Amino acid sequence: KNEVEQSPQNLTAQEGEFITINCSYSVGISALHWLQQHPGGGIVSLFMLSSGKKKHGRLIATINIQEKHSSLHITASHPRDSAVYICAVSGDSNYQLIWGAGTKLIIKP
Amino acid sequence: EAGVAQSPRYKIIEKRQSVAFWCNPISGHATLYWYQQILGQGPKLLIQFQNNGVVDDSQLPKDRFSAERLKGVDSTLKIQPAKLEDSAVYLCASSSRGWGETQYFGPGTRLLVL
């Protein structure tokens, strides 16, 4: 079993829909990261959080430390949101980043 | 502020040839990372520098890969000789201090080994 699990693996939605991507982890962490990777592009860090909730524009990230679960939400989704969204955690022992497999999101106009 | 710069963006070589990638981190960032991302997989950390010292190179195939960060700023990653399985995107990232800090990624270098 992977230490960081994301769901769904693939998600296709219509423009304007509310999007949720989930991340569960099984290790102790110091921080959880949400990152975005466009096809052929580099990786952009969206959020780093260790508790609670963060919001930036139409993106919201939440984390529940007790349940070892985080969600990334996109409100009023747009085709330009189409990308791979990756959850990664910083371990609390050696601090190495442990990566999820990513969620491929396609938003159709 | 300027982001992480990498060059070249694309490279095609034949197996057994050598190749080098260059990374210029965000100014003032002490920590620099090199990742290898094979198609369909998440990035794998190859090496982490803190200033010009190596913090973690446990997953670097040292028989063929080498990296240096002279003067604690720019870094180069070299593969010699390349193998077919080295085809991947090589990502450089930097952070102001270290793990747990937000990492800022460069655009990556896409390597194809034929």
Coordinates of C-alpha atoms in Angstrom, one line a residue:
Chain A
K1 CA 0.0 0.0 0.0
N2 CA 1.3 3.4 -0.9
E3 CA 2.0 5.8 1.9
V4 CA 0.1 8.6 0.0
E5 CA -3.0 7.7 -1.8
Q6 CA -5.0 10.1 -4.0
S7 CA -8.5 9.7 -5.5
P8 CA -9.7 9.8 -8.0
Q9 CA -6.9 9.0 -10.4
N10 CA -8.7 10.7 -13.3
L11 CA -11.5 13.2 -13.2
T12 CA -13.4 14.8 -16.1
A13 CA -16.0 17.5 -15.4
Q14 CA -17.8 20.3 -17.0
E15 CA -16.8 23.9 -16.7
G16 CA -18.3 25.5 -13.6
E17 CA -18.5 22.3 -11.6
F18 CA -17.2 22.1 -8.0
I19 CA -14.2 19.8 -8.0
T20 CA -12.8 17.7 -5.0
I21 CA -9.6 15.7 -5.0
N22 CA -8.8 13.6 -2.0
C23 CA -5.5 12.6 -0.4
S24 CA -5.0 10.1 2.4
Y25 CA -1.6 9.3 4.0
S26 CA -0.4 6.7 6.5
V27 CA 2.7 8.3 7.9
G28 CA 3.4 11.0 10.4
I29 CA 3.9 14.3 8.6
S30 CA 5.3 17.8 9.3
A31 CA 3.4 19.3 6.3
L32 CA 1.3 18.4 3.3
H33 CA 1.7 19.9 -0.1
W34 CA -0.7 20.3 -3.0
L35 CA 1.0 20.8 -6.4
Q36 CA -0.1 21.4 -9.9
Q37 CA 1.6 20.0 -13.1
H38 CA 0.5 21.1 -16.5
P39 CA 1.3 18.8 -19.5
G40 CA 4.9 19.5 -20.5
G41 CA 5.3 22.0 -17.8
G42 CA 7.0 22.2 -14.5
I43 CA 5.4 21.7 -11.1
V44 CA 3.8 24.7 -9.3
S45 CA 3.3 24.6 -5.6
L46 CA -0.3 25.5 -4.7
F47 CA -0.5 25.0 -0.9
M48 CA 1.6 23.8 2.0
L49 CA -0.4 23.1 5.1
S50 CA -0.1 21.4 8.4
S51 CA -3.5 22.1 9.9
G52 CA -6.9 23.7 9.1
K53 CA -7.7 25.2 5.8
K54 CA -6.1 27.5 3.2
K55 CA -7.7 29.4 0.3
H56 CA -6.2 31.1 -2.7
G57 CA -8.6 32.4 -5.4
R58 CA -10.9 29.5 -6.4
L59 CA -8.7 26.9 -4.7
I60 CA -9.3 25.6 -1.2
A61 CA -7.2 23.0 0.6
T62 CA -8.2 21.4 3.9
I63 CA -6.4 18.9 6.1
N64 CA -7.6 16.7 9.0
I65 CA -4.6 15.6 10.9
Q66 CA -6.5 13.1 13.1
E67 CA -8.0 11.4 10.0
K68 CA -4.8 11.8 8.0
H69 CA -6.7 13.2 5.1
S70 CA -6.6 16.3 2.9
S71 CA -8.8 17.6 0.2
L72 CA -8.3 20.1 -2.6
H73 CA -11.4 21.9 -3.9
I74 CA -11.8 24.0 -7.0
T75 CA -14.8 26.2 -7.2
A76 CA -16.3 27.4 -10.5
S77 CA -13.9 25.1 -12.4
H78 CA -12.5 26.3 -15.8
P79 CA -10.7 24.5 -18.6
R80 CA -7.4 26.2 -17.7
D81 CA -7.6 24.2 -14.4
S82 CA -7.0 21.1 -16.4
A83 CA -3.7 19.6 -15.1
V84 CA -2.4 16.9 -12.8
Y85 CA -2.8 17.7 -9.1
I86 CA -0.3 16.0 -6.8
C87 CA -0.5 15.5 -3.1
A88 CA 2.9 15.2 -1.3
V89 CA 3.7 14.9 2.4
S90 CA 6.9 15.9 4.3
G91 CA 7.6 13.1 6.8
D92 CA 8.1 14.0 10.4
S93 CA 11.2 11.9 10.8
N94 CA 13.5 12.3 7.8
Y95 CA 11.4 15.1 6.2
Q96 CA 11.6 13.5 2.7
L97 CA 8.7 14.3 0.4
I98 CA 6.5 11.3 -0.2
W99 CA 4.5 11.8 -3.4
G100 CA 1.0 10.6 -4.4
A101 CA 0.5 9.4 -7.9
G102 CA -1.5 12.4 -8.9
T103 CA -5.0 13.1 -10.1
K104 CA -5.5 14.0 -13.8
L105 CA -8.2 16.6 -14.0
I106 CA -9.9 17.6 -17.3
I107 CA -12.4 20.4 -17.4
K108 CA -14.5 20.5 -20.5
P109 CA -15.9 23.8 -21.8
Chain B
E1 CA 11.0 37.5 -8.2
A2 CA 12.5 35.2 -10.8
G3 CA 11.7 31.6 -10.6
V4 CA 13.9 28.5 -10.8
A5 CA 15.6 28.4 -14.2
Q6 CA 16.7 25.2 -15.9
S7 CA 18.4 24.4 -19.2
P8 CA 18.2 22.8 -21.6
R9 CA 14.4 22.3 -21.8
Y10 CA 14.8 19.3 -24.0
K11 CA 17.6 16.9 -24.8
I12 CA 17.8 13.8 -27.0
I13 CA 20.9 11.6 -26.8
E14 CA 22.0 8.1 -27.6
K15 CA 22.6 5.6 -24.9
R16 CA 26.1 5.6 -23.5
Q17 CA 26.5 9.3 -24.3
S18 CA 26.8 11.8 -21.5
V19 CA 24.5 14.7 -20.7
A20 CA 24.5 17.6 -18.2
F21 CA 21.6 19.7 -16.9
W22 CA 21.9 23.1 -15.3
C23 CA 19.7 24.7 -12.6
N24 CA 19.7 28.2 -11.2
P25 CA 17.5 28.4 -8.0
I26 CA 15.6 31.3 -6.7
S27 CA 18.0 33.9 -5.3
G28 CA 18.7 33.3 -1.6
H29 CA 17.3 29.8 -1.5
A30 CA 19.6 27.6 0.5
T31 CA 18.2 24.3 -0.4
L32 CA 18.2 22.8 -3.9
Y33 CA 16.7 19.5 -5.1
W34 CA 17.0 17.4 -8.2
Y35 CA 14.1 15.1 -9.0
Q36 CA 13.7 12.5 -11.7
Q37 CA 10.1 12.0 -13.0
I38 CA 9.5 9.1 -15.2
L39 CA 6.3 9.3 -17.3
G40 CA 3.2 8.4 -15.3
Q41 CA 5.0 8.5 -11.9
G42 CA 5.5 11.0 -9.2
P43 CA 8.9 12.7 -8.9
K44 CA 11.7 10.8 -7.2
L45 CA 14.3 12.8 -5.2
L46 CA 17.8 12.2 -6.6
I47 CA 19.8 14.6 -4.5
Q48 CA 19.3 17.5 -2.0
F49 CA 21.8 20.2 -1.4
Q50 CA 21.9 22.6 1.6
N51 CA 24.0 25.5 0.4
N52 CA 26.9 23.6 -1.3
G53 CA 26.7 20.5 0.9
V54 CA 24.9 17.3 0.1
V55 CA 22.1 16.5 2.6
D56 CA 20.6 13.4 0.9
D57 CA 21.8 11.5 -2.2
S58 CA 20.5 8.1 -1.2
Q59 CA 18.5 7.6 -4.4
L60 CA 21.2 8.9 -6.8
P61 CA 22.6 6.1 -9.0
K62 CA 26.2 7.1 -8.2
D63 CA 27.7 4.8 -10.8
R64 CA 26.4 7.1 -13.5
F65 CA 24.9 10.2 -12.0
S66 CA 26.8 13.1 -10.4
A67 CA 25.7 16.5 -9.2
E68 CA 27.5 19.5 -7.8
R69 CA 26.5 22.9 -6.4
L70 CA 29.6 25.0 -6.4
K71 CA 29.4 28.2 -4.4
G72 CA 26.0 27.1 -3.1
V73 CA 24.1 28.7 -6.0
D74 CA 23.8 27.1 -9.4
S75 CA 23.9 23.3 -9.7
T76 CA 24.6 20.8 -12.5
L77 CA 23.4 17.2 -12.8
K78 CA 25.4 14.9 -15.0
I79 CA 24.6 11.5 -16.4
Q80 CA 27.5 9.4 -17.8
P81 CA 26.9 7.1 -19.5
A82 CA 23.2 7.4 -20.2
K83 CA 20.9 4.4 -20.3
L84 CA 17.5 4.0 -22.0
E85 CA 15.8 4.0 -18.6
D86 CA 17.1 7.5 -17.8
S87 CA 14.5 8.9 -20.2
A88 CA 12.5 11.2 -17.9
V89 CA 11.9 14.8 -16.9
Y90 CA 14.6 16.1 -14.6
L91 CA 13.1 18.7 -12.2
C92 CA 15.1 21.2 -10.1
A93 CA 13.5 22.8 -7.1
S94 CA 14.6 25.2 -4.4
S95 CA 13.3 26.2 -1.0
S96 CA 14.4 28.9 1.4
R97 CA 15.5 26.5 4.1
G98 CA 14.6 22.8 3.7
W99 CA 12.0 20.1 4.1
G100 CA 8.6 21.3 5.1
E101 CA 9.1 24.5 3.3
T102 CA 7.4 25.3 0.0
Q103 CA 9.5 24.1 -2.9
Y104 CA 9.5 26.1 -6.1
F105 CA 10.0 24.0 -9.2
G106 CA 11.7 24.8 -12.5
P107 CA 10.2 23.9 -15.8
G108 CA 12.2 20.7 -16.0
T109 CA 14.5 19.2 -18.6
R110 CA 12.9 16.5 -20.7
L111 CA 15.5 13.8 -21.6
L112 CA 15.1 11.2 -24.2
V113 CA 17.7 8.5 -24.5
L114 CA 17.6 6.5 -27.7

